[in-house]
Every structure is written in structure tokens, then in C-alpha cells.
JSON list of C-alpha atoms and ligand atoms in Angstrom, two decimals:
[
{"chain": "A", "resi": 29, "resn": "MET", "atom": "CA", "xyz": [-65.28, 57.02, 113.63]},
{"chain": "A", "resi": 30, "resn": "SER", "atom": "CA", "xyz": [-65.48, 60.04, 111.55]},
{"chain": "A", "resi": 31, "resn": "VAL", "atom": "CA", "xyz": [-62.11, 60.40, 108.94]},
{"chain": "A", "resi": 32, "resn": "SER", "atom": "CA", "xyz": [-61.36, 64.13, 107.27]},
{"chain": "A", "resi": 33, "resn": "TYR", "atom": "CA", "xyz": [-59.96, 63.41, 104.09]},
{"chain": "A", "resi": 34, "resn": "PRO", "atom": "CA", "xyz": [-58.16, 65.95, 102.26]},
{"chain": "A", "resi": 35, "resn": "GLU", "atom": "CA", "xyz": [-60.09, 68.00, 99.39]},
{"chain": "A", "resi": 36, "resn": "PHE", "atom": "CA", "xyz": [-58.80, 69.87, 96.13]},
{"chain": "A", "resi": 37, "resn": "SER", "atom": "CA", "xyz": [-59.49, 73.36, 94.82]},
{"chain": "A", "resi": 38, "resn": "SER", "atom": "CA", "xyz": [-57.82, 72.27, 91.25]},
{"chain": "A", "resi": 39, "resn": "LEU", "atom": "CA", "xyz": [-56.82, 69.25, 89.48]},
{"chain": "A", "resi": 40, "resn": "GLU", "atom": "CA", "xyz": [-52.97, 70.23, 89.60]},
{"chain": "A", "resi": 41, "resn": "LEU", "atom": "CA", "xyz": [-53.27, 69.91, 93.65]},
{"chain": "A", "resi": 42, "resn": "LEU", "atom": "CA", "xyz": [-55.02, 66.47, 93.09]},
{"chain": "A", "resi": 43, "resn": "ASP", "atom": "CA", "xyz": [-52.28, 65.37, 90.93]},
{"chain": "A", "resi": 44, "resn": "GLN", "atom": "CA", "xyz": [-49.47, 66.53, 93.53]},
{"chain": "A", "resi": 45, "resn": "TYR", "atom": "CA", "xyz": [-51.12, 64.84, 96.28]},
{"chain": "A", "resi": 46, "resn": "ILE", "atom": "CA", "xyz": [-51.40, 61.51, 93.91]},
{"chain": "A", "resi": 47, "resn": "ARG", "atom": "CA", "xyz": [-47.65, 61.65, 92.77]},
{"chain": "A", "resi": 48, "resn": "ASN", "atom": "CA", "xyz": [-46.62, 62.36, 96.67]},
{"chain": "A", "resi": 49, "resn": "TYR", "atom": "CA", "xyz": [-48.76, 59.44, 97.65]},
{"chain": "A", "resi": 50, "resn": "GLU", "atom": "CA", "xyz": [-46.93, 57.39, 95.17]},
{"chain": "A", "resi": 51, "resn": "THR", "atom": "CA", "xyz": [-43.33, 57.95, 96.10]},
{"chain": "A", "resi": 52, "resn": "GLU", "atom": "CA", "xyz": [-44.29, 58.05, 100.22]},
{"chain": "A", "resi": 53, "resn": "ASN", "atom": "CA", "xyz": [-46.48, 54.68, 99.71]},
{"chain": "A", "resi": 54, "resn": "CYS", "atom": "CA", "xyz": [-44.20, 52.98, 97.07]},
{"chain": "A", "resi": 55, "resn": "VAL", "atom": "CA", "xyz": [-47.30, 52.53, 95.18]},
{"chain": "A", "resi": 56, "resn": "GLN", "atom": "CA", "xyz": [-48.27, 53.06, 91.67]},
{"chain": "A", "resi": 57, "resn": "LEU", "atom": "CA", "xyz": [-51.90, 54.29, 90.89]},
{"chain": "A", "resi": 58, "resn": "TRP", "atom": "CA", "xyz": [-53.83, 54.65, 87.91]},
{"chain": "A", "resi": 59, "resn": "LYS", "atom": "CA", "xyz": [-57.08, 56.33, 87.33]},
{"chain": "A", "resi": 60, "resn": "ARG", "atom": "CA", "xyz": [-59.22, 53.19, 87.43]},
{"chain": "A", "resi": 61, "resn": "ASP", "atom": "CA", "xyz": [-62.42, 55.04, 86.71]},
{"chain": "A", "resi": 62, "resn": "SER", "atom": "CA", "xyz": [-64.08, 58.52, 86.24]},
{"chain": "A", "resi": 63, "resn": "ARG", "atom": "CA", "xyz": [-67.13, 60.90, 85.65]},
{"chain": "A", "resi": 64, "resn": "THR", "atom": "CA", "xyz": [-66.72, 64.09, 83.95]},
{"chain": "A", "resi": 65, "resn": "ILE", "atom": "CA", "xyz": [-69.07, 67.32, 85.15]},
{"chain": "A", "resi": 66, "resn": "GLU", "atom": "CA", "xyz": [-69.95, 67.27, 81.42]},
{"chain": "A", "resi": 67, "resn": "LYS", "atom": "CA", "xyz": [-71.65, 64.30, 81.43]},
{"chain": "A", "resi": 68, "resn": "MET", "atom": "CA", "xyz": [-72.89, 64.29, 84.75]},
{"chain": "A", "resi": 69, "resn": "LYS", "atom": "CA", "xyz": [-75.10, 67.48, 83.90]},
{"chain": "A", "resi": 70, "resn": "ALA", "atom": "CA", "xyz": [-77.83, 65.57, 82.35]},
{"chain": "A", "resi": 71, "resn": "VAL", "atom": "CA", "xyz": [-78.11, 63.45, 85.78]},
{"chain": "A", "resi": 72, "resn": "CYS", "atom": "CA", "xyz": [-77.99, 65.99, 88.42]},
{"chain": "A", "resi": 73, "resn": "PRO", "atom": "CA", "xyz": [-78.21, 69.61, 86.88]},
{"chain": "A", "resi": 74, "resn": "LEU", "atom": "CA", "xyz": [-78.83, 71.41, 90.22]},
{"chain": "A", "resi": 75, "resn": "LYS", "atom": "CA", "xyz": [-76.25, 70.09, 92.51]},
{"chain": "A", "resi": 76, "resn": "LEU", "atom": "CA", "xyz": [-74.15, 71.54, 89.29]},
{"chain": "A", "resi": 77, "resn": "LYS", "atom": "CA", "xyz": [-75.70, 74.47, 89.48]},
{"chain": "A", "resi": 78, "resn": "THR", "atom": "CA", "xyz": [-72.39, 76.40, 91.00]},
{"chain": "A", "resi": 79, "resn": "TYR", "atom": "CA", "xyz": [-69.36, 74.21, 90.17]},
{"chain": "A", "resi": 80, "resn": "ASN", "atom": "CA", "xyz": [-66.27, 75.02, 89.04]},
{"chain": "A", "resi": 81, "resn": "PRO", "atom": "CA", "xyz": [-65.61, 73.97, 85.60]},
{"chain": "A", "resi": 82, "resn": "GLU", "atom": "CA", "xyz": [-62.08, 73.44, 86.24]},
{"chain": "A", "resi": 83, "resn": "LEU", "atom": "CA", "xyz": [-62.11, 70.52, 88.12]},
{"chain": "A", "resi": 84, "resn": "LYS", "atom": "CA", "xyz": [-63.35, 68.65, 84.86]},
{"chain": "A", "resi": 85, "resn": "TYR", "atom": "CA", "xyz": [-64.14, 65.73, 86.98]},
{"chain": "A", "resi": 86, "resn": "TYR", "atom": "CA", "xyz": [-67.38, 64.85, 88.74]},
{"chain": "A", "resi": 87, "resn": "SER", "atom": "CA", "xyz": [-66.09, 61.65, 90.62]},
{"chain": "A", "resi": 88, "resn": "ILE", "atom": "CA", "xyz": [-62.32, 59.56, 90.14]},
{"chain": "A", "resi": 89, "resn": "ILE", "atom": "CA", "xyz": [-61.33, 56.40, 91.38]},
{"chain": "A", "resi": 90, "resn": "TYR", "atom": "CA", "xyz": [-57.39, 56.05, 91.62]},
{"chain": "A", "resi": 91, "resn": "ALA", "atom": "CA", "xyz": [-56.53, 52.31, 92.29]},
{"chain": "A", "resi": 92, "resn": "CYS", "atom": "CA", "xyz": [-53.45, 50.08, 92.81]},
{"chain": "A", "resi": 93, "resn": "LYS", "atom": "CA", "xyz": [-51.75, 49.39, 89.61]},
{"chain": "A", "resi": 94, "resn": "LYS", "atom": "CA", "xyz": [-52.16, 45.91, 90.59]},
{"chain": "A", "resi": 95, "resn": "GLY", "atom": "CA", "xyz": [-55.83, 46.06, 90.92]},
{"chain": "A", "resi": 96, "resn": "GLY", "atom": "CA", "xyz": [-58.82, 46.23, 89.43]},
{"chain": "A", "resi": 97, "resn": "ARG", "atom": "CA", "xyz": [-59.46, 45.41, 85.34]},
{"chain": "A", "resi": 98, "resn": "LEU", "atom": "CA", "xyz": [-56.68, 45.16, 82.77]},
{"chain": "A", "resi": 99, "resn": "PHE", "atom": "CA", "xyz": [-55.93, 48.36, 81.46]},
{"chain": "A", "resi": 100, "resn": "LYS", "atom": "CA", "xyz": [-53.77, 50.06, 78.60]},
{"chain": "A", "resi": 101, "resn": "SER", "atom": "CA", "xyz": [-50.40, 51.53, 79.27]},
{"chain": "A", "resi": 102, "resn": "GLU", "atom": "CA", "xyz": [-50.30, 55.45, 78.69]},
{"chain": "A", "resi": 103, "resn": "SER", "atom": "CA", "xyz": [-47.42, 55.06, 76.22]},
{"chain": "A", "resi": 104, "resn": "SER", "atom": "CA", "xyz": [-48.81, 52.58, 74.13]},
{"chain": "A", "resi": 105, "resn": "GLY", "atom": "CA", "xyz": [-52.12, 51.05, 73.66]},
{"chain": "A", "resi": 106, "resn": "LEU", "atom": "CA", "xyz": [-50.95, 47.74, 72.44]},
{"chain": "A", "resi": 107, "resn": "ARG", "atom": "CA", "xyz": [-48.24, 46.92, 75.26]},
{"chain": "A", "resi": 108, "resn": "LYS", "atom": "CA", "xyz": [-49.16, 43.76, 77.48]},
{"chain": "A", "resi": 109, "resn": "THR", "atom": "CA", "xyz": [-49.49, 45.12, 81.42]},
{"chain": "A", "resi": 110, "resn": "SER", "atom": "CA", "xyz": [-51.04, 42.41, 83.02]},
{"chain": "A", "resi": 111, "resn": "SER", "atom": "CA", "xyz": [-48.04, 41.60, 84.77]},
{"chain": "A", "resi": 112, "resn": "TYR", "atom": "CA", "xyz": [-48.75, 43.98, 87.61]},
{"chain": "A", "resi": 113, "resn": "LYS", "atom": "CA", "xyz": [-52.61, 42.87, 87.48]},
{"chain": "A", "resi": 114, "resn": "ASP", "atom": "CA", "xyz": [-53.10, 41.12, 90.99]},
{"chain": "A", "resi": 115, "resn": "ASN", "atom": "CA", "xyz": [-56.72, 42.36, 92.03]},
{"chain": "A", "resi": 116, "resn": "CYS", "atom": "CA", "xyz": [-55.25, 44.46, 94.46]},
{"chain": "A", "resi": 117, "resn": "PRO", "atom": "CA", "xyz": [-57.94, 46.63, 96.81]},
{"chain": "A", "resi": 118, "resn": "MET", "atom": "CA", "xyz": [-56.30, 49.50, 97.48]},
{"chain": "A", "resi": 119, "resn": "ALA", "atom": "CA", "xyz": [-57.93, 52.62, 95.96]},
{"chain": "A", "resi": 120, "resn": "ILE", "atom": "CA", "xyz": [-58.76, 56.08, 96.76]},
{"chain": "A", "resi": 121, "resn": "LYS", "atom": "CA", "xyz": [-62.26, 57.31, 95.58]},
{"chain": "A", "resi": 122, "resn": "LEU", "atom": "CA", "xyz": [-63.12, 61.28, 94.84]},
{"chain": "A", "resi": 123, "resn": "ALA", "atom": "CA", "xyz": [-66.04, 63.37, 94.57]},
{"chain": "A", "resi": 124, "resn": "LEU", "atom": "CA", "xyz": [-67.35, 66.73, 93.79]},
{"chain": "A", "resi": 125, "resn": "ASN", "atom": "CA", "xyz": [-67.87, 68.28, 97.31]},
{"chain": "A", "resi": 126, "resn": "SER", "atom": "CA", "xyz": [-71.92, 69.75, 97.14]},
{"chain": "A", "resi": 127, "resn": "ASN", "atom": "CA", "xyz": [-71.40, 73.26, 96.14]},
{"chain": "A", "resi": 128, "resn": "GLY", "atom": "CA", "xyz": [-68.86, 71.94, 93.10]},
{"chain": "A", "resi": 129, "resn": "THR", "atom": "CA", "xyz": [-66.21, 73.67, 94.28]},
{"chain": "A", "resi": 130, "resn": "LYS", "atom": "CA", "xyz": [-63.75, 71.11, 95.25]},
{"chain": "A", "resi": 131, "resn": "LEU", "atom": "CA", "xyz": [-62.93, 67.11, 94.78]},
{"chain": "A", "resi": 132, "resn": "LYS", "atom": "CA", "xyz": [-62.67, 65.52, 97.78]},
{"chain": "A", "resi": 133, "resn": "ILE", "atom": "CA", "xyz": [-61.59, 62.32, 98.92]},
{"chain": "A", "resi": 134, "resn": "VAL", "atom": "CA", "xyz": [-64.81, 60.33, 99.69]},
{"chain": "A", "resi": 135, "resn": "HIS", "atom": "CA", "xyz": [-63.35, 56.84, 100.62]},
{"chain": "A", "resi": 136, "resn": "MET", "atom": "CA", "xyz": [-59.62, 55.29, 101.27]},
{"chain": "A", "resi": 137, "resn": "THR", "atom": "CA", "xyz": [-58.84, 51.73, 100.93]},
{"chain": "A", "resi": 138, "resn": "GLU", "atom": "CA", "xyz": [-55.20, 51.80, 102.07]},
{"chain": "A", "resi": 139, "resn": "ASN", "atom": "CA", "xyz": [-54.48, 48.35, 102.17]},
{"chain": "A", "resi": 140, "resn": "HIS", "atom": "CA", "xyz": [-52.91, 45.41, 99.46]},
{"chain": "A", "resi": 141, "resn": "ASN", "atom": "CA", "xyz": [-52.84, 42.04, 98.57]},
{"chain": "A", "resi": 142, "resn": "HIS", "atom": "CA", "xyz": [-48.89, 42.08, 98.14]},
{"chain": "A", "resi": 143, "resn": "PRO", "atom": "CA", "xyz": [-46.07, 43.40, 99.41]},
{"chain": "A", "resi": 144, "resn": "LEU", "atom": "CA", "xyz": [-44.70, 46.67, 98.67]},
{"chain": "A", "resi": 145, "resn": "ASP", "atom": "CA", "xyz": [-41.74, 46.26, 97.26]},
{"chain": "A", "resi": 146, "resn": "ARG", "atom": "CA", "xyz": [-39.73, 49.75, 96.88]},
{"chain": "A", "resi": 147, "resn": "GLN", "atom": "CA", "xyz": [-37.56, 47.95, 94.46]},
{"chain": "A", "resi": 148, "resn": "LEU", "atom": "CA", "xyz": [-39.74, 46.84, 92.08]},
{"chain": "A", "resi": 149, "resn": "PHE", "atom": "CA", "xyz": [-41.40, 50.04, 92.57]},
{"chain": "A", "resi": 150, "resn": "LYS", "atom": "CA", "xyz": [-38.66, 52.25, 91.24]},
{"chain": "A", "resi": 151, "resn": "ASN", "atom": "CA", "xyz": [-38.36, 49.70, 88.23]},
{"chain": "A", "resi": 152, "resn": "MET", "atom": "CA", "xyz": [-41.69, 50.42, 87.19]},
{"chain": "A", "resi": 153, "resn": "PRO", "atom": "CA", "xyz": [-41.90, 52.62, 84.00]},
{"chain": "A", "resi": 154, "resn": "LYS", "atom": "CA", "xyz": [-43.64, 55.69, 85.38]},
{"chain": "A", "resi": 155, "resn": "GLN", "atom": "CA", "xyz": [-41.46, 56.06, 88.46]},
{"chain": "A", "resi": 156, "resn": "ARG", "atom": "CA", "xyz": [-37.92, 55.50, 86.06]},
{"chain": "A", "resi": 157, "resn": "LYS", "atom": "CA", "xyz": [-39.60, 58.83, 83.86]},
{"chain": "A", "resi": 158, "resn": "LEU", "atom": "CA", "xyz": [-36.61, 61.22, 83.73]},
{"chain": "A", "resi": 159, "resn": "GLU", "atom": "CA", "xyz": [-37.58, 65.07, 83.63]},
{"chain": "A", "resi": 160, "resn": "MET", "atom": "CA", "xyz": [-36.90, 67.08, 80.80]},
{"chain": "A", "resi": 161, "resn": "GLU", "atom": "CA", "xyz": [-34.13, 68.38, 81.71]},
{"chain": "A", "resi": 162, "resn": "ASP", "atom": "CA", "xyz": [-32.26, 65.44, 82.64]},
{"chain": "A", "resi": 163, "resn": "LYS", "atom": "CA", "xyz": [-33.68, 63.82, 78.93]},
{"chain": "A", "resi": 164, "resn": "VAL", "atom": "CA", "xyz": [-32.06, 66.96, 77.30]},
{"chain": "A", "resi": 165, "resn": "GLU", "atom": "CA", "xyz": [-28.72, 66.50, 79.34]},
{"chain": "A", "resi": 166, "resn": "ALA", "atom": "CA", "xyz": [-28.86, 62.32, 78.38]},
{"chain": "A", "resi": 167, "resn": "ILE", "atom": "CA", "xyz": [-29.50, 63.16, 74.85]},
{"chain": "A", "resi": 168, "resn": "LYS", "atom": "CA", "xyz": [-26.32, 65.63, 74.69]},
{"chain": "A", "resi": 169, "resn": "MET", "atom": "CA", "xyz": [-24.39, 63.10, 76.01]},
{"chain": "A", "resi": 170, "resn": "LEU", "atom": "CA", "xyz": [-25.44, 60.49, 73.87]},
{"chain": "A", "resi": 171, "resn": "LYS", "atom": "CA", "xyz": [-24.69, 62.36, 71.08]},
{"chain": "A", "resi": 172, "resn": "GLU", "atom": "CA", "xyz": [-21.20, 62.97, 72.10]},
{"chain": "A", "resi": 173, "resn": "ASN", "atom": "CA", "xyz": [-20.78, 59.34, 71.68]},
{"chain": "A", "resi": 174, "resn": "CYS", "atom": "CA", "xyz": [-20.78, 59.07, 75.72]},
{"chain": "A", "resi": 175, "resn": "ASN", "atom": "CA", "xyz": [-20.82, 55.03, 76.99]},
{"chain": "A", "resi": 176, "resn": "GLN", "atom": "CA", "xyz": [-24.39, 54.36, 77.27]},
{"chain": "A", "resi": 177, "resn": "LYS", "atom": "CA", "xyz": [-23.29, 52.97, 80.72]},
{"chain": "A", "resi": 178, "resn": "LEU", "atom": "CA", "xyz": [-21.83, 55.63, 81.86]},
{"chain": "A", "resi": 179, "resn": "VAL", "atom": "CA", "xyz": [-24.61, 58.05, 81.05]},
{"chain": "A", "resi": 180, "resn": "GLN", "atom": "CA", "xyz": [-26.93, 55.13, 82.87]},
{"chain": "A", "resi": 181, "resn": "ALA", "atom": "CA", "xyz": [-24.48, 55.45, 85.82]},
{"chain": "A", "resi": 182, "resn": "TYR", "atom": "CA", "xyz": [-24.36, 59.42, 85.74]},
{"chain": "A", "resi": 183, "resn": "LEU", "atom": "CA", "xyz": [-28.22, 59.25, 85.86]},
{"chain": "A", "resi": 184, "resn": "GLN", "atom": "CA", "xyz": [-29.03, 56.61, 88.20]},
{"chain": "A", "resi": 185, "resn": "GLU", "atom": "CA", "xyz": [-26.70, 59.18, 90.41]},
{"chain": "A", "resi": 186, "resn": "LYS", "atom": "CA", "xyz": [-28.37, 62.11, 89.82]},
{"chain": "A", "resi": 187, "resn": "THR", "atom": "CA", "xyz": [-31.86, 61.41, 89.57]},
{"chain": "A", "resi": 188, "resn": "GLY", "atom": "CA", "xyz": [-32.16, 58.44, 92.10]},
{"chain": "A", "resi": 189, "resn": "LYS", "atom": "CA", "xyz": [-34.05, 56.53, 89.37]},
{"chain": "A", "resi": 190, "resn": "SER", "atom": "CA", "xyz": [-33.63, 53.37, 88.22]},
{"chain": "A", "resi": 191, "resn": "VAL", "atom": "CA", "xyz": [-32.66, 54.17, 84.75]},
{"chain": "A", "resi": 192, "resn": "LYS", "atom": "CA", "xyz": [-32.06, 51.31, 82.19]},
{"chain": "A", "resi": 193, "resn": "LEU", "atom": "CA", "xyz": [-29.95, 50.95, 79.46]},
{"chain": "A", "resi": 194, "resn": "LYS", "atom": "CA", "xyz": [-33.49, 50.73, 77.41]},
{"chain": "A", "resi": 195, "resn": "ASP", "atom": "CA", "xyz": [-34.88, 53.48, 78.50]},
{"chain": "A", "resi": 196, "resn": "LEU", "atom": "CA", "xyz": [-31.37, 55.23, 76.84]},
{"chain": "A", "resi": 197, "resn": "LYS", "atom": "CA", "xyz": [-31.99, 53.92, 73.81]},
{"chain": "A", "resi": 198, "resn": "ASN", "atom": "CA", "xyz": [-36.20, 55.04, 73.99]},
{"chain": "A", "resi": 199, "resn": "LEU", "atom": "CA", "xyz": [-34.61, 57.96, 74.30]},
{"chain": "A", "resi": 200, "resn": "ARG", "atom": "CA", "xyz": [-31.70, 58.60, 71.38]},
{"chain": "A", "resi": 201, "resn": "SER", "atom": "CA", "xyz": [-34.70, 57.38, 68.98]},
{"chain": "A", "resi": 202, "resn": "SER", "atom": "CA", "xyz": [-37.35, 59.01, 70.12]},
{"chain": "A", "resi": 203, "resn": "SER", "atom": "CA", "xyz": [-34.94, 62.51, 69.74]},
{"chain": "A", "resi": 204, "resn": "LYS", "atom": "CA", "xyz": [-34.26, 61.08, 66.21]},
{"chain": "A", "resi": 205, "resn": "ARG", "atom": "CA", "xyz": [-37.74, 61.08, 65.16]},
{"chain": "A", "resi": 206, "resn": "SER", "atom": "CA", "xyz": [-38.43, 64.41, 66.43]},
{"chain": "A", "resi": 207, "resn": "HIS", "atom": "CA", "xyz": [-35.71, 65.90, 64.40]},
{"chain": "A", "resi": 208, "resn": "LYS", "atom": "CA", "xyz": [-37.40, 64.56, 61.22]},
{"chain": "A", "resi": 209, "resn": "LYS", "atom": "CA", "xyz": [-39.00, 66.56, 58.58]},
{"chain": "A", "resi": 210, "resn": "ARG", "atom": "CA", "xyz": [-42.63, 68.26, 59.96]},
{"chain": "A", "resi": 211, "resn": "ILE", "atom": "CA", "xyz": [-45.23, 67.46, 57.92]},
{"chain": "A", "resi": 212, "resn": "LEU", "atom": "CA", "xyz": [-47.51, 70.60, 56.99]},
{"chain": "A", "resi": 213, "resn": "ASN", "atom": "CA", "xyz": [-51.18, 70.85, 56.36]},
{"chain": "A", "resi": 214, "resn": "ALA", "atom": "CA", "xyz": [-52.58, 72.80, 53.57]},
{"chain": "A", "resi": 215, "resn": "GLU", "atom": "CA", "xyz": [-53.29, 75.73, 55.91]},
{"chain": "A", "resi": 216, "resn": "GLN", "atom": "CA", "xyz": [-49.70, 75.92, 57.24]},
{"chain": "A", "resi": 217, "resn": "LYS", "atom": "CA", "xyz": [-47.96, 75.32, 53.40]},
{"chain": "A", "resi": 218, "resn": "TYR", "atom": "CA", "xyz": [-50.51, 78.06, 52.43]},
{"chain": "A", "resi": 219, "resn": "LYS", "atom": "CA", "xyz": [-48.77, 80.33, 54.88]},
{"chain": "A", "resi": 220, "resn": "VAL", "atom": "CA", "xyz": [-45.54, 79.67, 54.05]},
{"chain": "A", "resi": 221, "resn": "ALA", "atom": "CA", "xyz": [-46.12, 80.17, 50.58]},
{"chain": "A", "resi": 222, "resn": "LEU", "atom": "CA", "xyz": [-47.78, 83.51, 51.10]},
{"chain": "A", "resi": 223, "resn": "PHE", "atom": "CA", "xyz": [-44.52, 84.70, 52.70]},
{"chain": "A", "resi": 224, "resn": "LYS", "atom": "CA", "xyz": [-42.39, 83.71, 49.63]},
{"chain": "A", "resi": 225, "resn": "CYS", "atom": "CA", "xyz": [-44.72, 85.37, 47.41]},
{"chain": "A", "resi": 226, "resn": "LYS", "atom": "CA", "xyz": [-44.78, 88.45, 49.61]},
{"chain": "A", "resi": 227, "resn": "LYS", "atom": "CA", "xyz": [-41.12, 88.69, 49.23]},
{"chain": "A", "resi": 228, "resn": "ILE", "atom": "CA", "xyz": [-41.17, 88.39, 45.41]},
{"chain": "A", "resi": 229, "resn": "ALA", "atom": "CA", "xyz": [-43.81, 91.34, 45.48]},
{"chain": "A", "resi": 230, "resn": "SER", "atom": "CA", "xyz": [-41.28, 93.06, 47.50]},
{"chain": "A", "resi": 231, "resn": "ILE", "atom": "CA", "xyz": [-38.65, 92.57, 45.38]},
{"chain": "A", "resi": 232, "resn": "ILE", "atom": "CA", "xyz": [-40.34, 93.40, 41.79]},
{"chain": "A", "resi": 233, "resn": "SER", "atom": "CA", "xyz": [-41.95, 96.30, 43.14]},
{"chain": "A", "resi": 234, "resn": "ASN", "atom": "CA", "xyz": [-38.80, 97.93, 42.84]},
{"chain": "A", "resi": 235, "resn": "PHE", "atom": "CA", "xyz": [-37.97, 97.24, 39.75]},
{"chain": "A", "resi": 236, "resn": "SER", "atom": "CA", "xyz": [-38.48, 99.43, 36.65]},
{"chain": "A", "resi": 237, "resn": "MET", "atom": "CA", "xyz": [-41.91, 99.13, 34.65]},
{"chain": "A", "resi": 238, "resn": "ASN", "atom": "CA", "xyz": [-40.38, 97.25, 31.64]},
{"chain": "A", "resi": 239, "resn": "ASP", "atom": "CA", "xyz": [-38.68, 94.91, 34.34]},
{"chain": "A", "resi": 240, "resn": "PHE", "atom": "CA", "xyz": [-41.55, 94.15, 36.58]},
{"chain": "A", "resi": 241, "resn": "GLU", "atom": "CA", "xyz": [-43.66, 93.32, 33.78]},
{"chain": "A", "resi": 242, "resn": "SER", "atom": "CA", "xyz": [-41.62, 91.17, 32.46]},
{"chain": "A", "resi": 243, "resn": "HIS", "atom": "CA", "xyz": [-41.20, 89.48, 35.94]},
{"chain": "A", "resi": 244, "resn": "CYS", "atom": "CA", "xyz": [-45.08, 89.52, 36.17]},
{"chain": "A", "resi": 245, "resn": "ASN", "atom": "CA", "xyz": [-45.24, 87.16, 32.78]},
{"chain": "A", "resi": 246, "resn": "GLN", "atom": "CA", "xyz": [-42.84, 84.90, 34.06]},
{"chain": "A", "resi": 247, "resn": "LEU", "atom": "CA", "xyz": [-45.31, 84.59, 37.52]},
{"chain": "A", "resi": 248, "resn": "ASP", "atom": "CA", "xyz": [-48.06, 84.05, 35.07]},
{"chain": "A", "resi": 249, "resn": "ASP", "atom": "CA", "xyz": [-46.08, 81.14, 33.24]},
{"chain": "A", "resi": 250, "resn": "ILE", "atom": "CA", "xyz": [-45.62, 80.01, 36.94]},
{"chain": "A", "resi": 251, "resn": "ILE", "atom": "CA", "xyz": [-48.95, 80.45, 38.08]},
{"chain": "A", "resi": 252, "resn": "ASP", "atom": "CA", "xyz": [-50.18, 78.33, 35.09]},
{"chain": "A", "resi": 253, "resn": "LEU", "atom": "CA", "xyz": [-47.81, 75.83, 35.12]},
{"chain": "A", "resi": 254, "resn": "TRP", "atom": "CA", "xyz": [-48.68, 74.97, 38.74]},
{"chain": "A", "resi": 255, "resn": "SER", "atom": "CA", "xyz": [-52.67, 75.54, 38.72]},
{"chain": "A", "resi": 256, "resn": "GLN", "atom": "CA", "xyz": [-52.93, 72.74, 35.85]},
{"chain": "A", "resi": 257, "resn": "GLN", "atom": "CA", "xyz": [-52.10, 70.37, 38.80]},
{"chain": "A", "resi": 258, "resn": "THR", "atom": "CA", "xyz": [-54.13, 71.74, 41.70]},
{"chain": "A", "resi": 259, "resn": "GLU", "atom": "CA", "xyz": [-57.09, 74.22, 39.80]},
{"chain": "A", "resi": 260, "resn": "GLU", "atom": "CA", "xyz": [-59.12, 74.57, 42.46]},
{"chain": "A", "resi": 261, "resn": "VAL", "atom": "CA", "xyz": [-57.12, 75.27, 45.31]},
{"chain": "A", "resi": 262, "resn": "ILE", "atom": "CA", "xyz": [-55.45, 77.93, 43.85]},
{"chain": "A", "resi": 263, "resn": "VAL", "atom": "CA", "xyz": [-58.52, 79.93, 42.72]},
{"chain": "A", "resi": 264, "resn": "GLU", "atom": "CA", "xyz": [-59.69, 79.84, 46.22]},
{"chain": "A", "resi": 265, "resn": "HIS", "atom": "CA", "xyz": [-56.80, 81.44, 47.66]},
{"chain": "A", "resi": 266, "resn": "LEU", "atom": "CA", "xyz": [-56.48, 83.94, 44.64]},
{"chain": "A", "resi": 267, "resn": "GLU", "atom": "CA", "xyz": [-59.93, 84.99, 45.46]},
{"chain": "A", "resi": 268, "resn": "ILE", "atom": "CA", "xyz": [-58.99, 85.47, 49.14]},
{"chain": "A", "resi": 269, "resn": "ASP", "atom": "CA", "xyz": [-55.81, 87.48, 48.23]},
{"chain": "A", "resi": 270, "resn": "GLN", "atom": "CA", "xyz": [-58.06, 89.38, 45.92]},
{"chain": "A", "resi": 271, "resn": "GLU", "atom": "CA", "xyz": [-60.45, 90.66, 48.20]},
{"chain": "A", "resi": 272, "resn": "GLU", "atom": "CA", "xyz": [-57.64, 91.24, 50.59]},
{"chain": "A", "resi": 273, "resn": "SER", "atom": "CA", "xyz": [-56.13, 93.58, 48.00]},
{"chain": "A", "resi": 274, "resn": "MET", "atom": "CA", "xyz": [-59.51, 96.00, 47.78]},
{"chain": "A", "resi": 275, "resn": "ILE", "atom": "CA", "xyz": [-58.78, 97.06, 51.08]},
{"chain": "A", "resi": 276, "resn": "PRO", "atom": "CA", "xyz": [-56.88, 100.33, 50.41]},
{"chain": "B", "resi": 316, "resn": "ZN", "atom": "ZN1", "xyz": [-51.73, 47.03, 95.64]}
]
């Protein structure tokens, strides 16, 4: 008996299929194993002559979260997720087709060694995850001091997802984190500083010659003072600017 399994011309289509499979079958899948095309080039260069690089994978195995070896949670490598592990054999295996244009399902084991519980499924973290739009709405409500239980009920009604109070708490604290000050690297700081220096240049270039000279002297003092702290860096950037200014 030959079964014809679906094939996918992009990772996006595959992802869609996997998500549909999860909701229709009330299972949560994870990528248990994968080999990239890049890695397999050395092993089978002939087969990979005409492949589509966007497919990225040479082979992938999706398995039921209750199956296989221990895995790390996506959000935190440290969280213990062993409670979901139960050696379930369910798996979907994909491989690149012969001319490398599609990823196709080559094998499917669809039986589980445990009952499929819709309620349990809905309670798994991945299924509780809210869409960005719902998150934004929830954060807004929480900031307006709406009662958490009301926000929870509202979101459950709206999305059909099993939103927990702890999810709302996490949302709140992650939105606070993202409002913290951005840390800039040296290149970004340089750009901000350059913007300000250009403003100074455009202001003082309109001054009379006397005022211009006295402001230039003030700037020299600032440069002297600050360059004592980080001499090398400033010299480096000044050289670049001098080169730029030589361009007519
Ligand atoms: Zn299973």
C-alpha cells in the first residue's frame, strides 16, 4: 500500500501544516531532529546540485512532545519540561525530494501511547500563547488597572485560549522590561553623538567670525577634557571625519 504524503515548497507552508496538524489532532509537536542542507552538502554534493536554499533543511523529524529525549523549552533553557516526556512514538519525518525543490513527508507514525486530552492540550504553554494584537490589548487593559481576572475572562472569551493569571503577570513584566533604557553599542553611540555634533556645526557656522572662534575654542576645551578619558577612540573617529571633510 503506497500512501501519498504532502510536500512543501517553502518552510512557511510546512510550518502552517504543522500548526494545523497540532490543532486538529490536539497534539503538540517539537522538532526532535533536523539536518541542514548546508551540513549535508559535503555528504551528497550531487543530489544537492539544484536545491532551493530557502528550504534550509535536508531532513526534519517532528515528534509528539510526549516522545523522544529530553528537550529544552523555547523560552528558557533551564525550565524543567520533563513532565511532558513519555516516550510517545508519534512522529512526522520529512526529507528533501530528489531535485531539492521541496520538503516532503516520507514517514508518519500517528499513534500515541497516551490519550489525547483536549483540555490538557489547550493548557500547554504553546497553545496558550496569545497573538501580538491580543497581547497589546491585554497590556493596555492591565495598565489601565483593569481587574486581572476580568482581563483573563475577556481574553479567554475572545481567543478561546486557556489564558492563565500567570501568563498575564508575565505579559506585564515583559512589557515593563521592554520600556527600560536601550543599551547602545559604540557604533550606535557614535551615530547619536555625530548627529548632535552636526547640529552644533550648523548653529555655530552662522555666527560671526569672532563668536565662531570663541565657540570653537570652547569645543576644543571639551575635546581636550573628554579625550583624556578615551584618547584612542576619539582620535580614530576624528581621522574618519577629516577624510570626509576633504571631499569637496
Ligand atoms: Zn503522543
